[in-house]
Structures are given as C-alpha cells and as structure tokens.
Short mmCIF file of C-alpha atoms and ligand atoms in Angstrom, two decimals:
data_model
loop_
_atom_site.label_atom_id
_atom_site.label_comp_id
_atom_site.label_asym_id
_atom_site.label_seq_id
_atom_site.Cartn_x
_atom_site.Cartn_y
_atom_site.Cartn_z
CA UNK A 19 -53.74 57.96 58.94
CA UNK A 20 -55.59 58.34 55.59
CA UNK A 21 -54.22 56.20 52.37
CA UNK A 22 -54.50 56.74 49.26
CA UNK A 23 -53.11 55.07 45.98
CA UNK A 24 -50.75 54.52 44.19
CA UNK A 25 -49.09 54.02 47.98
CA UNK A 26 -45.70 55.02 49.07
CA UNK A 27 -42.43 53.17 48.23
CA UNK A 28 -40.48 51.37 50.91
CA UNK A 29 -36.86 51.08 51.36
CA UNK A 30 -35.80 47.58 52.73
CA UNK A 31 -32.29 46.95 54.59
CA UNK A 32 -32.29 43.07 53.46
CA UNK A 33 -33.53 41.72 50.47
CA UNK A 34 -33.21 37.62 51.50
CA UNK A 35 -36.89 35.64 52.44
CA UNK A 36 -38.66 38.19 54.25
CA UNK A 37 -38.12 41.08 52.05
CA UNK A 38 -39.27 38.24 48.95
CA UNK A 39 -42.34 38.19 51.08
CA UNK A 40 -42.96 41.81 51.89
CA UNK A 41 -42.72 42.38 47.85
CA UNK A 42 -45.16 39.34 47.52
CA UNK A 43 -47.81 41.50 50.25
CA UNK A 44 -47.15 45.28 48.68
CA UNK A 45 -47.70 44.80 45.12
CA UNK A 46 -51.75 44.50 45.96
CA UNK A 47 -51.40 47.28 48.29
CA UNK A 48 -49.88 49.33 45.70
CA UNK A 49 -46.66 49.84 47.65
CA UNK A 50 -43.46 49.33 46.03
CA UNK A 51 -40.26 48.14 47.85
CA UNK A 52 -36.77 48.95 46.82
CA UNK A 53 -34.36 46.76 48.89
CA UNK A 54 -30.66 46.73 49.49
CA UNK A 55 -29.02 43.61 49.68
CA UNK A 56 -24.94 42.45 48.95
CA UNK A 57 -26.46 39.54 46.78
CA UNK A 58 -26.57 40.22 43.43
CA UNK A 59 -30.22 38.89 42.24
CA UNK A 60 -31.13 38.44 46.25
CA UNK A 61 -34.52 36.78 46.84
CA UNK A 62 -36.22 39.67 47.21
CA UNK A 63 -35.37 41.02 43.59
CA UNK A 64 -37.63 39.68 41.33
CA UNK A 65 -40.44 41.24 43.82
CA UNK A 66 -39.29 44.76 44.17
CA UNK A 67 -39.06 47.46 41.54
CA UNK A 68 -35.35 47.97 42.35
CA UNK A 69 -32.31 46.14 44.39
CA UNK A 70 -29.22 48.45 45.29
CA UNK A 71 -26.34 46.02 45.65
CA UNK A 72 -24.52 47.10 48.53
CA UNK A 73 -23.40 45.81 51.81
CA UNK A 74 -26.31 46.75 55.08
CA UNK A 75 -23.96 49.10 56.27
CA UNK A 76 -23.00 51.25 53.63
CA UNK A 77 -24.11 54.30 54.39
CA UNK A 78 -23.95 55.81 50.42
CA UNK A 79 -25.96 53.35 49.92
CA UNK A 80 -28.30 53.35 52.61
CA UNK A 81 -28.28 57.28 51.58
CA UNK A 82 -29.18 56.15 48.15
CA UNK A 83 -32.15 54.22 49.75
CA UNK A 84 -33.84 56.76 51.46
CA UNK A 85 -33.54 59.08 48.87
CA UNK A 86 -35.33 56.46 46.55
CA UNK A 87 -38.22 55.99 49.58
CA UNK A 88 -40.65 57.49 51.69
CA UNK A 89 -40.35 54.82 54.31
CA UNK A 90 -37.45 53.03 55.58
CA UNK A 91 -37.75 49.17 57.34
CA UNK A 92 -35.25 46.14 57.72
CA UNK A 93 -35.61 42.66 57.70
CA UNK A 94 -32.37 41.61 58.49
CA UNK A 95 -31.01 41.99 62.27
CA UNK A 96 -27.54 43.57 60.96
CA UNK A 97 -28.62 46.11 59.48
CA UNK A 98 -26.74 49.16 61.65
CA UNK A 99 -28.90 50.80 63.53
CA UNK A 100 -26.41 53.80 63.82
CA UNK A 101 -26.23 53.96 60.15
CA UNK A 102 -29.98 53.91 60.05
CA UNK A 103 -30.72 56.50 62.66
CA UNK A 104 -28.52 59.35 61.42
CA UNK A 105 -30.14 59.13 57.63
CA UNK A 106 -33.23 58.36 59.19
CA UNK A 107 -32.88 61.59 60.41
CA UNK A 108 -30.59 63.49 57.57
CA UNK A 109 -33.18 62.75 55.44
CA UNK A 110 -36.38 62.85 57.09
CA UNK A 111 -37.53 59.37 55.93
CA UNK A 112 -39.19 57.22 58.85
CA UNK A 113 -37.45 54.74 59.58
CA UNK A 114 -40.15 51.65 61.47
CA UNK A 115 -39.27 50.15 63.57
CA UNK A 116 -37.10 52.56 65.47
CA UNK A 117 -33.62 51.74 64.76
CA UNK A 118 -33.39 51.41 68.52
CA UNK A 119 -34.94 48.34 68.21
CA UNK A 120 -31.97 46.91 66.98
CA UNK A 121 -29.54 48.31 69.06
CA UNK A 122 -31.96 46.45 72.23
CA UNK A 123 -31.76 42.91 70.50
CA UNK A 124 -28.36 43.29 69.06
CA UNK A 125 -26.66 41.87 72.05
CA UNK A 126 -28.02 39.08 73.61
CA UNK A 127 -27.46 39.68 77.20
CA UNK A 128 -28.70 43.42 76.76
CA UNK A 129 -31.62 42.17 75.51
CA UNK A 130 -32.45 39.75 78.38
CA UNK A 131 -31.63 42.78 80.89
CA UNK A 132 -33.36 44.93 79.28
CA UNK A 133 -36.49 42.73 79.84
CA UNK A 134 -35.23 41.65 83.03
CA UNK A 135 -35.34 45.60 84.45
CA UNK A 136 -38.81 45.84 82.87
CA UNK A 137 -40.04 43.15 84.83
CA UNK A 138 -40.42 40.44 81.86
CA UNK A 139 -40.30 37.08 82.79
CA UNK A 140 -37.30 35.67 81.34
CA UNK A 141 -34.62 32.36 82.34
CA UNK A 142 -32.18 32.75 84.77
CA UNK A 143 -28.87 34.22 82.94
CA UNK A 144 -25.49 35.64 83.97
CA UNK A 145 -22.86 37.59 81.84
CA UNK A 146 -19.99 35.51 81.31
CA UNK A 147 -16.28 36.96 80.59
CA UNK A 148 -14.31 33.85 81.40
CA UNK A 149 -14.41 30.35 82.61
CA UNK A 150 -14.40 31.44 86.61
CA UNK A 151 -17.90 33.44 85.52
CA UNK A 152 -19.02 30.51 84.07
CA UNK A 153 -18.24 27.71 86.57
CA UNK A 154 -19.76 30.44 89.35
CA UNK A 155 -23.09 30.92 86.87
CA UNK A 156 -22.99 26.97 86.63
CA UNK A 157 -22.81 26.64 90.23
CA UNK A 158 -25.92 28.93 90.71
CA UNK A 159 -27.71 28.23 87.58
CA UNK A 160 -27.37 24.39 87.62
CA UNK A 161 -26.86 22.48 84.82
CA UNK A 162 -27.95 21.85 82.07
CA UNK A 163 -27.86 25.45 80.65
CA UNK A 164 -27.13 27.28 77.55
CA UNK A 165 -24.02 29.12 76.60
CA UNK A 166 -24.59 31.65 74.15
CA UNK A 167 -22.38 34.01 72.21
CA UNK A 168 -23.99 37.44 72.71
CA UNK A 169 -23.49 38.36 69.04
CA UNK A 170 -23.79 36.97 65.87
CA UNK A 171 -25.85 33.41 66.19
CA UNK A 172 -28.56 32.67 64.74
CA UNK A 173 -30.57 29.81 64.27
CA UNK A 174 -28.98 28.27 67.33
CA UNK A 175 -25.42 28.93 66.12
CA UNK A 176 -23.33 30.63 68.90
CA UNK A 177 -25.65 28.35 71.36
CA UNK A 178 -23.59 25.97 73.09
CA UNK A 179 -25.21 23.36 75.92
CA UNK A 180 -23.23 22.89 78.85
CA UNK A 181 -24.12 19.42 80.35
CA UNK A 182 -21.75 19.50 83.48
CA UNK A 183 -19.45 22.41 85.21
CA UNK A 184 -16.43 20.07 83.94
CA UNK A 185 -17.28 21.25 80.24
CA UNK A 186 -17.01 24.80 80.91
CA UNK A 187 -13.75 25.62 79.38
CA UNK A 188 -14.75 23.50 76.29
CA UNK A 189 -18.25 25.33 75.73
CA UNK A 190 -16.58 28.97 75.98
CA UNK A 191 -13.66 28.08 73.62
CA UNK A 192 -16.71 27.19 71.37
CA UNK A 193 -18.65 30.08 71.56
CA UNK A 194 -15.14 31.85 70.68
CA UNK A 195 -16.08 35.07 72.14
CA UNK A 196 -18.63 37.42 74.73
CA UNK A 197 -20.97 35.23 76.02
CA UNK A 198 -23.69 34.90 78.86
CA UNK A 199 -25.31 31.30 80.36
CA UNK A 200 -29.28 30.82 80.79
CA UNK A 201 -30.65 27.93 83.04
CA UNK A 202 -31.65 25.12 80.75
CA UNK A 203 -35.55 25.54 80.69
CA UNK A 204 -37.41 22.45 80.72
CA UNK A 205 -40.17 23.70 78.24
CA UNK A 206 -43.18 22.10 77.93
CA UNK A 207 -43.64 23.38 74.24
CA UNK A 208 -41.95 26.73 72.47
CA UNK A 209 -44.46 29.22 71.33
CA UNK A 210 -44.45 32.60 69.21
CA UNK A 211 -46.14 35.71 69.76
CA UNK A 212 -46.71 38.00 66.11
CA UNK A 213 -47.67 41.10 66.63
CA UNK A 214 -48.02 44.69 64.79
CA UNK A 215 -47.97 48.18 66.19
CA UNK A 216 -49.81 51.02 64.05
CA UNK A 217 -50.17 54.07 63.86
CA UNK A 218 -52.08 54.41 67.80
CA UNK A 219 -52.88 50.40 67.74
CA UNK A 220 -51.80 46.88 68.41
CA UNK A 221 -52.67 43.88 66.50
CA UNK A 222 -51.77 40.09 67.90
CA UNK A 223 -52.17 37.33 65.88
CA UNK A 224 -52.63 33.88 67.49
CA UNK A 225 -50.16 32.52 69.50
CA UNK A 226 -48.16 30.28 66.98
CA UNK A 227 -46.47 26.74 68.56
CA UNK A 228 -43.29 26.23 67.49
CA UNK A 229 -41.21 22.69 66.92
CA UNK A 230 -37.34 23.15 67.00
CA UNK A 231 -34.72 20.25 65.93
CA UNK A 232 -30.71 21.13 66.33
CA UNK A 233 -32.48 24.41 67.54
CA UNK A 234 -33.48 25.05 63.84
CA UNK A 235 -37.50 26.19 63.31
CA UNK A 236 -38.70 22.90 61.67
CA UNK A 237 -42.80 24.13 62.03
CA UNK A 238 -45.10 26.20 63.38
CA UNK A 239 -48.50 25.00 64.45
CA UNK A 240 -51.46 27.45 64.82
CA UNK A 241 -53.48 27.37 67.10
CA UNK A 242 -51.02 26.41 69.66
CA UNK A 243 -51.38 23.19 71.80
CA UNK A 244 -51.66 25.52 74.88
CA UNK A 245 -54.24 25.93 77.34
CA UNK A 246 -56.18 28.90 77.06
CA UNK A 247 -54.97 30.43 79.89
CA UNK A 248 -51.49 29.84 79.06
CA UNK A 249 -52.06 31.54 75.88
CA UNK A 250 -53.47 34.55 77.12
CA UNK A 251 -50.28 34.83 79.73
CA UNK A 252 -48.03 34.92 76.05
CA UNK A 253 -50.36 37.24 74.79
CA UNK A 254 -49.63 39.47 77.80
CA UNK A 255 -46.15 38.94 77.88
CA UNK A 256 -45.68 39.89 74.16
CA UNK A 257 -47.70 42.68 74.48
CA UNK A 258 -45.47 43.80 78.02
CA UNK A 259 -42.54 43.22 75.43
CA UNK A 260 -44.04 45.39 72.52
CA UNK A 261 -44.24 48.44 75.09
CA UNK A 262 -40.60 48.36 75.11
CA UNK A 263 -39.94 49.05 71.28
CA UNK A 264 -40.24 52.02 69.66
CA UNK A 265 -41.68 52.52 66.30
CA UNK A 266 -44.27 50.99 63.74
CA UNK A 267 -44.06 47.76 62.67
CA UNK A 268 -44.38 43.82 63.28
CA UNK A 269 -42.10 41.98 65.87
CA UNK A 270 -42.53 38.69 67.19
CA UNK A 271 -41.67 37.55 70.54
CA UNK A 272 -40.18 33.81 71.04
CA UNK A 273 -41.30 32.39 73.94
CA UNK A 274 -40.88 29.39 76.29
CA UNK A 275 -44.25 27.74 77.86
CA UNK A 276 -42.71 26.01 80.78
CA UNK A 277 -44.11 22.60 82.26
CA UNK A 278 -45.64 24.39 85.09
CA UNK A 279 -47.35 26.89 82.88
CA UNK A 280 -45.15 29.86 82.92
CA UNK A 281 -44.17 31.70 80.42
CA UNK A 282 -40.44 32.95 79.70
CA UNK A 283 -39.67 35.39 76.78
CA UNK A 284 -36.61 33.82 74.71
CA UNK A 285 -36.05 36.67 72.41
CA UNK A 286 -37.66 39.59 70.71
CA UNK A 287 -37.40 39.85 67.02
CA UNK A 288 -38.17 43.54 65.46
CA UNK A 289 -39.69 42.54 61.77
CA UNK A 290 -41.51 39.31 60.55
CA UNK A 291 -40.21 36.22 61.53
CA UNK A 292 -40.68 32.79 60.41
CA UNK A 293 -42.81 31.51 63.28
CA UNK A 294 -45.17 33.78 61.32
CA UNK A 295 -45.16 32.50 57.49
CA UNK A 296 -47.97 30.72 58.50
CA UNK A 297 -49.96 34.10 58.41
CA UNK A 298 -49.85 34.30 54.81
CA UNK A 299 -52.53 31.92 54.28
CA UNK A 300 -53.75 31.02 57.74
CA UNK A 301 -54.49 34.59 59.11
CA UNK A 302 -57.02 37.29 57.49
CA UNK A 303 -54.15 39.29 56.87
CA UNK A 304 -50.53 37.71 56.78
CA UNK A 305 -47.14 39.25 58.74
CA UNK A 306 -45.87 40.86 55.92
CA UNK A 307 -49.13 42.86 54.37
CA UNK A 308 -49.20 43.99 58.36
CA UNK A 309 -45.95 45.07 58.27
CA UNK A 310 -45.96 47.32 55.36
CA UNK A 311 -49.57 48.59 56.83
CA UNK A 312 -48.07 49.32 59.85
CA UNK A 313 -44.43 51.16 58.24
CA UNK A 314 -46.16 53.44 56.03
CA UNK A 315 -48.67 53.92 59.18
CA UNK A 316 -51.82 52.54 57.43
CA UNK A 317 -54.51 50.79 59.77
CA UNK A 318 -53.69 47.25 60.71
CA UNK A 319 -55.54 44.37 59.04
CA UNK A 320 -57.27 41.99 61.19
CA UNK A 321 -55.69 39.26 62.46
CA UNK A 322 -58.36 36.44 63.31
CA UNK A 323 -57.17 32.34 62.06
CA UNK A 324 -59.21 31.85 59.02
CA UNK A 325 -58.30 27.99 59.57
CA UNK A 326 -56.36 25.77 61.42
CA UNK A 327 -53.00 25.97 59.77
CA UNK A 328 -48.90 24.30 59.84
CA UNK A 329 -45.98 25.62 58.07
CA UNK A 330 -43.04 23.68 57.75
CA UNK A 331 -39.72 24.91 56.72
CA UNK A 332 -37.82 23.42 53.41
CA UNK A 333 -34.13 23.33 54.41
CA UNK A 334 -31.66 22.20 52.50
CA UNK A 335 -30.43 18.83 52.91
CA UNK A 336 -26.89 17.22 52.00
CA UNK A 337 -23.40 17.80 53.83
CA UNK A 338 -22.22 20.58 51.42
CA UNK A 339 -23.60 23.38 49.24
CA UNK A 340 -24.64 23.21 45.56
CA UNK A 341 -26.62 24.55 43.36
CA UNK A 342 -30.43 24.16 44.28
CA UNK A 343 -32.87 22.00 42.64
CA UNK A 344 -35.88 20.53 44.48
CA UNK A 345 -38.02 17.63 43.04
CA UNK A 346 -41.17 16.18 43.80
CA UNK A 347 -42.94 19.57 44.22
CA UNK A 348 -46.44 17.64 42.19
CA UNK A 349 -47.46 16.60 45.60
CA UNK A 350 -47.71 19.84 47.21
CA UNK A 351 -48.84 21.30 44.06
CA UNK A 352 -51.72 18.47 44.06
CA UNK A 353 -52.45 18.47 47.68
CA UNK A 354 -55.91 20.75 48.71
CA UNK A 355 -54.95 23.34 51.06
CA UNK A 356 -51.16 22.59 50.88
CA UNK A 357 -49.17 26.02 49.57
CA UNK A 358 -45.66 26.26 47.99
CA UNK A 359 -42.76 28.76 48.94
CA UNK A 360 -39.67 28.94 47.12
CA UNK A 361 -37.27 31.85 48.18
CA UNK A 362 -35.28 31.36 45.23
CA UNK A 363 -32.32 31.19 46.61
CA UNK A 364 -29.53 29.81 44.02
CA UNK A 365 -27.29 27.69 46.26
CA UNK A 366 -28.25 25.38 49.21
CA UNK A 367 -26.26 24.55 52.37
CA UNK A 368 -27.19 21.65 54.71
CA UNK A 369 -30.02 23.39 56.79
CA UNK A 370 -30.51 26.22 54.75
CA UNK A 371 -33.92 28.14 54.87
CA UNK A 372 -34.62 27.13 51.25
CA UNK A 373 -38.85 27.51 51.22
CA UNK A 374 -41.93 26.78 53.51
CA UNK A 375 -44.95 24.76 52.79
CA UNK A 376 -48.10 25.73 54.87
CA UNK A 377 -50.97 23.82 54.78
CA UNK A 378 -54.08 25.00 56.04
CA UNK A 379 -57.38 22.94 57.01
CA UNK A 380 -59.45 22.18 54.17
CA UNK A 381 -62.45 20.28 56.30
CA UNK A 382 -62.28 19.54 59.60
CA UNK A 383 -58.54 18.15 60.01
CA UNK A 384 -56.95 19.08 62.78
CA UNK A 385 -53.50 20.54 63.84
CA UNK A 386 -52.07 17.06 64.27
CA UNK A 387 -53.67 16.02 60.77
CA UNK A 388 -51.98 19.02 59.46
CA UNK A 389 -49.01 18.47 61.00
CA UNK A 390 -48.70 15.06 59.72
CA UNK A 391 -49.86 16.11 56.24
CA UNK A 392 -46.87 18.86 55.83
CA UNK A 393 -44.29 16.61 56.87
CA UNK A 394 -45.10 14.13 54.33
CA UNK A 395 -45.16 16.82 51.88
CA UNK A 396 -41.77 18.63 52.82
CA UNK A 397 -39.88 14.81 53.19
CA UNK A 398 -41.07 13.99 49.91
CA UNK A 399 -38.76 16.89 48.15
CA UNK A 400 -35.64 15.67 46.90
CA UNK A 401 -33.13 17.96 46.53
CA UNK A 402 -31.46 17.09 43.76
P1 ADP B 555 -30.98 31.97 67.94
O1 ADP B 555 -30.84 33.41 68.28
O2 ADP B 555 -29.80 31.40 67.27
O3 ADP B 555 -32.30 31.63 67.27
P2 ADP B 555 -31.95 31.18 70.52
O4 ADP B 555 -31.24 31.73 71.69
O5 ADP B 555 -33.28 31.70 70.17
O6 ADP B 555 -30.96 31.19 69.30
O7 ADP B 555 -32.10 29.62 70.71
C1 ADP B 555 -32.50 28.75 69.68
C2 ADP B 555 -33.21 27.57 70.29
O8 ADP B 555 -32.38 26.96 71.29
C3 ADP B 555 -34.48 27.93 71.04
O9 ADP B 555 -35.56 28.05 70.18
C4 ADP B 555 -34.60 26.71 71.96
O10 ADP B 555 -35.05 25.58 71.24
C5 ADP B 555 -33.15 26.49 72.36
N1 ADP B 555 -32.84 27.25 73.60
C6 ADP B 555 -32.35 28.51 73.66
N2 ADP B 555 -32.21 28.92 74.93
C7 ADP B 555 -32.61 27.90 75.72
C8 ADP B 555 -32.71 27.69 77.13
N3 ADP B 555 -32.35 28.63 78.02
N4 ADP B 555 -33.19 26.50 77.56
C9 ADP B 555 -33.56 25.53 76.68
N5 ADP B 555 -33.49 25.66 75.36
C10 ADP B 555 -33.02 26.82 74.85
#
C-alpha cells in the first residue's frame, strides 16, 4: 500500500506500557495515536496527541475514538471485541487485528481448542467444571499439572499447580471459577515467537528465550539458547498459529521448547508483548514501529538482530503499593549498550511491570555476558 506523510492517526484501546511504546515508534513515522484508557494521565499520555478517559468498553467512547482515527488497534486483551467489531464496522474504521482475535484468546480453553482442531501442537488439557472433572483430568493427565482459570489471569494469576489428585478441591476453590487443567510440561527452556502480518506479508523476528520466576517474565534473551533446528520448528509453529488470526498486525506466540525438542504453543497474544521489548533496540525495526506499519497497512520493516541483546523487566518490589520512585538509575545511564524504560506509571505494587532495561552487545559479549550485565543493572535500582 503506498504511504505518504503526515501518516494517519491511530486509535488505541489501552493506553498502559505498550501503547507508551507505540507513541514512542509513531511520532518518527509521522503517525499519531489517540488512546483510550480509564487512567487519568495513563502511560501512554504523554506520547499521544490525545487520551479519552473512559473505561475499554464504553462504546461512546470507543465511538468517540474512531471518529477521532483512521485506524483502530488494542493493546490491552479486554478490550471487547463485540464493542469493537460493530463500530469497526458503523464507522468504517479498520480495526487490526480483527477483533476476532480477541474473542479466540479470550478464553483460555477456546484458545487451546482452537489450536488443538487446527492441528497445533499444544499440552495435554481438559475442561474442568468441578472437582470429579478434575480428579478424572488428573487421573489421565498425571500430575503435576496446571489449573488455570479460563478468564481473567494474567501474568500467572488464575494459574494454580496441582501437585497431587488429593489437592484438587483446594486448587479449584482457588481458581474461584471456569477452569481447564494442562499436563505439567517439563520445558527445557520457554521461548517467544514475534511476528507481524502486513498488508500480503509476514515478518518473524528471532525467536526470543524467555526466563519466568512466580510465572512472571523476568527476561528475554535473543538469540535463544535453542538449537537451530528447534528454532526453526517455533518459527513454524508461530507462523501455523498466525494463519489462524485475522487481520494486520503483530502477535506473539508463547511457546514451550520441551526437553525432547518439541515444541508446544502456550498462548497466542494479538498485539506486542513483552517477550518483544527487546526489539526496540536489538532488532532493525522494533515490535511497536511494526505494529503501527502493519495497522495502517504500510510495508513491514525488517526484522534481522542487529546485536545480541537481553531485556529485563523492572518490577516493583516491596509487599504493598506506594508511590514510585526508583534510585540508582546512574548505572544504567553509564553503562555502554545498557537502555532505560520507565512506563511512568505513578504507583507501584509488589511485581508490578514498572520499566525494562535492555542491553544490547557492545563488542563481542555474549548472551550470558548480557544476561549477567542486566541483572546487575535492574538489582541495583532501589525503589525507594
Ligand atoms: P498468563 O496468561 O497468566 O501469562 P500462562 O498460562 O501463560 O499465564 O502461564 C504463565 C507461566 O506459567 C508460563 O509462562 C509458564 O512458566 C507457566 N506455565 C503455564 N502453563 C504451564 C504448563 N502447562 N506447564 C508448565 N508450566 C506452565
């Protein structure tokens, strides 16, 4: 599709980290976000020209939105895809990716069938609907596996591990609600496929290795420890996933590299994701210039590791929230190839996504060197 500038103006459902981001990538491109967020001053706000206050399923506002834009996206998963879809369509503003996306990931154990019936490689999983379900799942599963509620958790909230069939009744009063049970997988390392579809094309950018603690992204480490054949397989499989979304945009598949070199898809996320912040100096073009390029149905930007390259997530520390206020940011300021994000977000909560540092290879260090490096650098802030 031809561009030409000044570009077109994006609506974003979601104005938290990712939409800060997606400002950070349009103003060079000349596009201009307006985002809708509840949070007055939301991260995203200093980066776009406008923020409509407003919950992300209000349709006035949502109306209001599209009326302001010539695309629509989100970057938050509850934004309602019904909602979406019928202005989408009222209006004639594009909405990318297709609402439907959202309606596919929504519930957890719709998602997995979804890529079950499509022939994706995925655990073992069962729907549960009460503790007989479960202790018959347990009994064919085995144990250890994962409870999950099928709505609502994120980072690893909603997921409950059930070590024995004689904790079933305690996991599902936990999860508190619909749930299904995977098979534990004994993963030999969790990995992230980030990938765009354009306007007619498909750009992957390497396979990203990520390290989870309490189930939490702590960092993602590019190039992946993975043989090359294994990587190829997750390219593959994220690009068998992408062929079951609808619409322009970036998504990023979540993926399980299992000790006998399989590869099982987690879950599918339909926007940028964190296991791809790394792409903003690491990759010739980051996650969130692709996305834009790829909403407003520009070509893609390649995708090629300039540099071997961590990020590692700031969270916020402490057993309660309070106003944020991070010190000992000189080192990462001082360190060569080390780069600072701060989301801006006014309050921290004990494991909070507060920023990311990425640091990217300056000679010839290596993942591990890098790895080592942005832990140092992320343990020495001090949240005040
Ligand atoms: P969320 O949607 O909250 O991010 P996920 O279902 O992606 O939750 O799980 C978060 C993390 O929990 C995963 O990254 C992985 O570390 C762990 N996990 C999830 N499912 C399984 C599983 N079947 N086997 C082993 N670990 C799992």
């Amino acid at each position: 599709m031809p561009a030409s500038l000044p570009g077109p103006t994006v609506g974003v459902v979601g104005g938290g980290q990712l939409g800060r981001m997606l400002g950070e990538a349009a103003a060079p491109l000349g596009i201009d976000l307006v985002v809708l967020d509840p949070t007055p001053e939301c991260p995203a706000a200093p980066v776009a020209r406008d923020q409509l206050v407003a919950d992300f399923d209000d349709e006035d506002a949502i109306r209001a939105l599209a009326e302001r834009a010539d695309y629509l996206t989100f970057e938050i998963e509850l934004a309602d895809q019904d909602v979406l879809a019928d202005i989408s369509e009222d209006t004639g503003v594009p909405c990318h990716p297709d609402p439907s996306t959202l309606a596919l990931i929504h519930d957890k154990l719709h998602q997995k069938r979804a890529l079950d019936d499509a022939g994706v490689p995925v655990p073992p999983f069962r729907r549960v609907d009460d503790v007989d379900d479960l202790r018959d799942a347990l009994d064919d599963l085995g144990t250890p596996a994962m409870l999950k509620a099928r709505t609502g958790g994120y980072d690893g909230r909603g997921n409950v591990p059930v070590e024995s069939v004689d904790d079933a009744a305690d996991a599902l009063d936990a999860v508190a609600g619909p749930a299904m049970v995977e098979a534990f997988v004994d993963y030999e390392r969790e990995t992230s496929v980030v990938a765009a579809k354009g306007d007619g094309e498909v750009a992957t950018f390497p396979i990203g290795e990520n390290v989870h603690e309490e189930e939490i992204l702590r960092e993602t480490v590019v190039p992946a420890r993975s043989g090359d054949a294994v990587a190829s397989r997750a390219e593959a499989v994220g690009h068998e996933v992408l062929d079951l979304l609808d619409g322009r945009g970036v998504y990023a598949v979540e993926l399980f590299e299992t000790t006998d070199g399989d590869v099982l898809v987690n879950e599918i996320a339909p926007r940028p994701h964190n296991s791809g912040h790394w792409t903003i100096e690491g990759a010739l073009t980051s996650q969130f210039e692709q996305h834009l390029r790829a909403v407003v149905g520009w070509p893609l930007g390649a995708t090629a590791l300039r540099a071997p390259t961590v990020s590692k997530n700031v969270l916020g520390t402490g057993d309660a929230s309070r106003s944020a206020r991070v010190d000992g940011v000189e080192r990462v300021l001082e360190t060569p190839g080390a780069n600072l994000h701060w989301y801006g977000k006014r309050e921290t909560r004990p494991l909070r996504k507060m920023g990311h540092v990425t640091c990217v290879a300056t000679d010839d260090d290596s993942t591990d060197d890098l790895l080592a490096s942005a832990r140092a650098l992320v343990d020495g802030l001090e949240f005040a």
